[in-house]
Structure formats: C-alpha cells, structure tokens
PDB file of C-alpha atoms in Angstrom:
ATOM      1  CA  MET A   1      45.058 -33.345 -13.082  1.00  0.00           C
ATOM      2  CA  SER A   2      41.868 -31.727 -14.042  1.00  0.00           C
ATOM      3  CA  ASP A   3      40.420 -28.823 -12.140  1.00  0.00           C
ATOM      4  CA  THR A   4      36.817 -30.339 -11.789  1.00  0.00           C
ATOM      5  CA  PRO A   5      36.604 -32.573  -8.859  1.00  0.00           C
ATOM      6  CA  GLN A   6      35.093 -35.909  -9.851  1.00  0.00           C
ATOM      7  CA  ASP A   7      33.846 -36.956  -6.302  1.00  0.00           C
ATOM      8  CA  GLU A   8      31.454 -33.985  -5.680  1.00  0.00           C
ATOM      9  CA  PRO A   9      27.934 -34.611  -6.662  1.00  0.00           C
ATOM     10  CA  VAL A  10      26.190 -32.250  -9.139  1.00  0.00           C
ATOM     11  CA  ASP A  11      22.945 -30.573  -8.241  1.00  0.00           C
ATOM     12  CA  GLU A  12      19.995 -31.520 -10.224  1.00  0.00           C
ATOM     13  CA  VAL A  13      18.061 -28.489 -11.933  1.00  0.00           C
ATOM     14  CA  GLU A  14      14.633 -28.608 -12.974  1.00  0.00           C
ATOM     15  CA  GLU A  15      13.282 -25.747 -15.164  1.00  0.00           C
ATOM     16  CA  THR A  16       9.626 -24.895 -15.958  1.00  0.00           C
ATOM     17  CA  VAL A  17       8.964 -22.388 -18.642  1.00  0.00           C
ATOM     18  CA  THR A  18       5.384 -20.927 -18.713  1.00  0.00           C
ATOM     19  CA  PRO A  19       4.523 -18.374 -21.362  1.00  0.00           C
ATOM     20  CA  ALA A  20       2.258 -15.332 -19.956  1.00  0.00           C
ATOM     21  CA  GLU A  21       1.071 -12.081 -21.212  1.00  0.00           C
ATOM     22  CA  VAL A  22       1.992  -8.999 -19.327  1.00  0.00           C
ATOM     23  CA  ARG A  23       1.316  -5.389 -19.431  1.00  0.00           C
ATOM     24  CA  VAL A  24       4.360  -2.942 -19.662  1.00  0.00           C
ATOM     25  CA  ARG A  25       4.308   0.756 -19.021  1.00  0.00           C
ATOM     26  CA  ARG A  26       6.442   3.659 -17.837  1.00  0.00           C
ATOM     27  CA  SER A  27       5.749   5.023 -14.263  1.00  0.00           C
ATOM     28  CA  PRO A  28       7.180   8.266 -13.007  1.00  0.00           C
ATOM     29  CA  ARG A  29       9.302   8.399  -9.752  1.00  0.00           C
ATOM     30  CA  TYR A  30       7.038  10.166  -7.416  1.00  0.00           C
ATOM     31  CA  PHE A  31       9.931  11.173  -4.870  1.00  0.00           C
ATOM     32  CA  ARG A  32      11.912  12.655  -7.625  1.00  0.00           C
ATOM     33  CA  PHE A  33       8.955  14.858  -8.695  1.00  0.00           C
ATOM     34  CA  MET A  34       8.065  15.964  -5.108  1.00  0.00           C
ATOM     35  CA  ILE A  35      11.809  16.965  -4.500  1.00  0.00           C
ATOM     36  CA  THR A  36      11.865  18.878  -7.875  1.00  0.00           C
ATOM     37  CA  GLY A  37       8.755  20.712  -6.788  1.00  0.00           C
ATOM     38  CA  ALA A  38      10.147  21.473  -3.550  1.00  0.00           C
ATOM     39  CA  VAL A  39      13.497  22.887  -4.985  1.00  0.00           C
ATOM     40  CA  LEU A  40      11.600  24.998  -7.530  1.00  0.00           C
ATOM     41  CA  PHE A  41       9.239  26.499  -4.876  1.00  0.00           C
ATOM     42  CA  ALA A  42      12.326  27.108  -2.521  1.00  0.00           C
ATOM     43  CA  ILE A  43      13.723  29.204  -5.376  1.00  0.00           C
ATOM     44  CA  VAL A  44      10.328  30.982  -5.596  1.00  0.00           C
ATOM     45  CA  ALA A  45      10.424  31.772  -2.054  1.00  0.00           C
ATOM     46  CA  LEU A  46      14.070  33.221  -2.450  1.00  0.00           C
ATOM     47  CA  ILE A  47      12.784  35.305  -5.402  1.00  0.00           C
ATOM     48  CA  LEU A  48       9.734  36.482  -3.360  1.00  0.00           C
ATOM     49  CA  THR A  49      11.915  37.368  -0.405  1.00  0.00           C
ATOM     50  CA  PHE A  50      13.867  39.865  -2.446  1.00  0.00           C
ATOM     51  CA  ALA A  51      11.254  41.214  -4.802  1.00  0.00           C
ATOM     52  CA  PHE A  52       9.467  43.252  -2.241  1.00  0.00           C
ATOM     53  CA  PRO A  53      10.867  45.971  -0.086  1.00  0.00           C
ATOM     54  CA  GLU A  54      12.116  45.151   3.176  1.00  0.00           C
ATOM     55  CA  ASN A  55       9.568  45.227   5.971  1.00  0.00           C
ATOM     56  CA  PRO A  56      10.753  47.169   9.175  1.00  0.00           C
ATOM     57  CA  THR A  57       9.057  44.643  11.346  1.00  0.00           C
ATOM     58  CA  TYR A  58      10.735  41.556  10.067  1.00  0.00           C
ATOM     59  CA  ASP A  59      14.062  41.057   8.545  1.00  0.00           C
ATOM     60  CA  ARG A  60      14.564  39.150   5.310  1.00  0.00           C
ATOM     61  CA  GLY A  61      15.764  35.952   7.019  1.00  0.00           C
ATOM     62  CA  SER A  62      12.287  35.838   8.938  1.00  0.00           C
ATOM     63  CA  VAL A  63      10.473  36.455   5.690  1.00  0.00           C
ATOM     64  CA  PHE A  64      12.308  33.864   3.926  1.00  0.00           C
ATOM     65  CA  GLY A  65      11.933  31.241   6.532  1.00  0.00           C
ATOM     66  CA  PHE A  66       8.191  31.685   6.634  1.00  0.00           C
ATOM     67  CA  LEU A  67       7.911  31.644   2.703  1.00  0.00           C
ATOM     68  CA  LEU A  68      10.069  28.770   2.406  1.00  0.00           C
ATOM     69  CA  ALA A  69       8.023  26.650   4.737  1.00  0.00           C
ATOM     70  CA  ILE A  70       5.011  27.508   2.845  1.00  0.00           C
ATOM     71  CA  CYS A  71       6.533  27.137  -0.670  1.00  0.00           C
ATOM     72  CA  VAL A  72       8.148  23.876   0.062  1.00  0.00           C
ATOM     73  CA  THR A  73       5.009  22.261   1.280  1.00  0.00           C
ATOM     74  CA  VAL A  74       3.240  23.648  -1.818  1.00  0.00           C
ATOM     75  CA  GLY A  75       6.119  22.507  -4.205  1.00  0.00           C
ATOM     76  CA  VAL A  76       5.871  18.934  -2.815  1.00  0.00           C
ATOM     77  CA  ALA A  77       2.125  18.815  -3.532  1.00  0.00           C
ATOM     78  CA  VAL A  78       2.390  20.154  -6.828  1.00  0.00           C
ATOM     79  CA  GLY A  79       5.176  17.772  -7.803  1.00  0.00           C
ATOM     80  CA  ALA A  80       3.147  14.770  -6.411  1.00  0.00           C
ATOM     81  CA  VAL A  81       0.172  16.031  -8.476  1.00  0.00           C
ATOM     82  CA  VAL A  82       2.085  16.427 -11.610  1.00  0.00           C
ATOM     83  CA  ALA A  83       3.548  12.749 -11.166  1.00  0.00           C
ATOM     84  CA  LEU A  84       0.012  11.425 -10.916  1.00  0.00           C
ATOM     85  CA  ILE A  85      -1.189  13.134 -13.780  1.00  0.00           C
ATOM     86  CA  LEU A  86       1.740  11.657 -15.767  1.00  0.00           C
ATOM     87  CA  ASP A  87       1.185   8.278 -14.180  1.00  0.00           C
ATOM     88  CA  ARG A  88      -2.563   8.287 -15.575  1.00  0.00           C
ATOM     89  CA  THR A  89      -1.389   9.538 -19.086  1.00  0.00           C
ATOM     90  CA  THR A  90       1.330   6.828 -19.331  1.00  0.00           C
ATOM     91  CA  ALA A  91      -1.223   4.154 -18.132  1.00  0.00           C
ATOM     92  CA  ARG A  92      -3.265   4.629 -21.345  1.00  0.00           C
ATOM     93  CA  ARG A  93      -0.195   3.995 -23.352  1.00  0.00           C
ATOM     94  CA  ALA A  94       0.511   0.619 -21.738  1.00  0.00           C
ATOM     95  CA  ARG A  95       1.105  -2.313 -23.958  1.00  0.00           C
ATOM     96  CA  SER A  96       0.783  -6.056 -23.709  1.00  0.00           C
ATOM     97  CA  VAL A  97       3.730  -8.262 -24.449  1.00  0.00           C
ATOM     98  CA  GLN A  98       4.527 -11.858 -24.312  1.00  0.00           C
ATOM     99  CA  ALA A  99       6.987 -13.030 -21.521  1.00  0.00           C
ATOM    100  CA  ASP A 100       8.222 -16.564 -20.337  1.00  0.00           C
ATOM    101  CA  ARG A 101       8.140 -17.111 -16.667  1.00  0.00           C
ATOM    102  CA  ILE A 102      10.965 -19.424 -15.815  1.00  0.00           C
ATOM    103  CA  ASP A 103      10.826 -21.500 -12.530  1.00  0.00           C
ATOM    104  CA  VAL A 104      14.110 -23.064 -11.557  1.00  0.00           C
ATOM    105  CA  ARG A 105      14.242 -25.645  -8.747  1.00  0.00           C
ATOM    106  CA  VAL A 106      17.478 -26.999  -7.594  1.00  0.00           C
ATOM    107  CA  THR A 107      17.682 -30.043  -5.663  1.00  0.00           C
ATOM    108  CA  GLU A 108      20.618 -31.409  -3.892  1.00  0.00           C
ATOM    109  CA  PRO A 109      21.766 -35.105  -4.663  1.00  0.00           C
ATOM    110  CA  GLY A 110      20.519 -37.671  -2.439  1.00  0.00           C
ATOM    111  CA  SER A 111      17.231 -35.931  -1.553  1.00  0.00           C
ATOM    112  CA  SER A 112      13.997 -37.315  -2.931  1.00  0.00           C
ATOM    113  CA  PRO A 113      12.570 -35.489  -5.922  1.00  0.00           C
ATOM    114  CA  ALA A 114      10.022 -32.886  -5.073  1.00  0.00           C
ATOM    115  CA  ARG A 115       6.610 -34.134  -4.590  1.00  0.00           C
ATOM    116  CA  ARG A 116       3.771 -33.101  -6.762  1.00  0.00           C
ATOM    117  CA  GLU A 117       0.650 -31.382  -5.071  1.00  0.00           C
ATOM    118  CA  GLY A 118      -1.629 -34.314  -3.668  1.00  0.00           C
ATOM    119  CA  SER A 119       0.980 -37.144  -3.827  1.00  0.00           C
ATOM    120  CA  GLN A 120       2.005 -38.972  -0.939  1.00  0.00           C
ATOM    121  CA  PRO A 121       5.513 -39.144   0.545  1.00  0.00           C
ATOM    122  CA  GLU A 122       7.577 -42.244   0.125  1.00  0.00           C
ATOM    123  CA  PRO A 123       7.924 -44.499   3.393  1.00  0.00           C
ATOM    124  CA  GLY A 124      10.684 -43.394   5.503  1.00  0.00           C
ATOM    125  CA  THR A 125      11.221 -39.842   3.977  1.00  0.00           C
ATOM    126  CA  PRO A 126      10.375 -36.745   5.410  1.00  0.00           C
ATOM    127  CA  SER A 127       7.419 -34.875   4.247  1.00  0.00           C
ATOM    128  CA  THR A 128       9.102 -31.775   3.095  1.00  0.00           C
ATOM    129  CA  THR A 129      11.757 -31.737   0.287  1.00  0.00           C
ATOM    130  CA  GLN A 130      14.864 -29.482   0.429  1.00  0.00           C
ATOM    131  CA  GLY A 131      14.765 -27.106  -2.673  1.00  0.00           C
ATOM    132  CA  SER A 132      10.815 -27.085  -3.030  1.00  0.00           C
ATOM    133  CA  THR A 133       9.332 -23.644  -3.411  1.00  0.00           C
ATOM    134  CA  GLN A 134       5.878 -24.522  -2.380  1.00  0.00           C
ATOM    135  CA  SER A 135       4.819 -26.462   0.660  1.00  0.00           C
ATOM    136  CA  THR A 136       1.276 -28.047   1.256  1.00  0.00           C
ATOM    137  CA  THR A 137      -0.081 -29.222   4.427  1.00  0.00           C
ATOM    138  CA  SER A 138      -3.572 -30.980   4.871  1.00  0.00           C
ATOM    139  CA  ASP A 139      -5.061 -31.132   8.438  1.00  0.00           C
ATOM    140  CA  THR A 140      -7.513 -33.945   8.950  1.00  0.00           C
ATOM    141  CA  GLU A 141      -9.745 -33.823  12.182  1.00  0.00           C
ATOM    142  CA  SER A 142     -10.657 -37.271  13.743  1.00  0.00           C
TER     143      SER A 142
END
C-alpha cells in the first residue's frame, strides 16, 4: 500500500508573479535607543548622587530618587533624538532593488474558479468564491 491517499482531492494552486522595484534601508529600533538612554542617564544620576557632599536636609536616597526621575526622562528623550537622527541618515543610503511579489491563491476542488473583476457569476453558483483574496460588490439603484 502507498502512503498517499488516492481518494482525496488535491487543492488547485494559482500563482501570480509580479516584478516590482522596492526601496530597502536599515532602520533603528527606537525602543532600544530609549531604554539605553534611560539606563545610561540612571547611571549618571547615581554618579551625581555620590559626587557631591551629603546634604543635611536630604538623605542620599531622596537625592538619588529625584535625580533618577529627571535623568531617566532626559535619557529617554536623548535616546529618541539619537534614533531619529540615525533614521534620517540611513534614509539617505536607501537603495532600490528588484523584488518579485508572489500572490498564491488556493481553491478547493469542486468550487468554481475565482471570478475576474467585472465578470458575471455562472448561473446557479454563489457570487463569492472560497479562496478569493478580493471581493467586489456593485450596487445598482432602481
């Protein structure tokens, strides 16, 4: 006996290949830049906390918390600005390449073939076909 069943119908596959020109460029990940800025400026807040003599009014924990809130906010903003600048500079180095767009349509056996836009359905068949990627409707007013 063979492993392939003989009674099961095989799906029909229709492929359409369309050549297209696309622009390819590298883009920075903004979230990673903002997190990196926040971490770096949190380290700066820690250094600033211990760089100056202790204030008798506030303990080092309070000073660190205050500096941390300010420095993390500034760090996120600086990281975002750096990412934006890198994004603008890499946009200049974008290049155009040829690519193939492959549209695959799978229809089940026994269903009517996909209608082309503007064609009329066969008598006795539903107006939509299973496996179709686009549907068109036309409304007529009486």
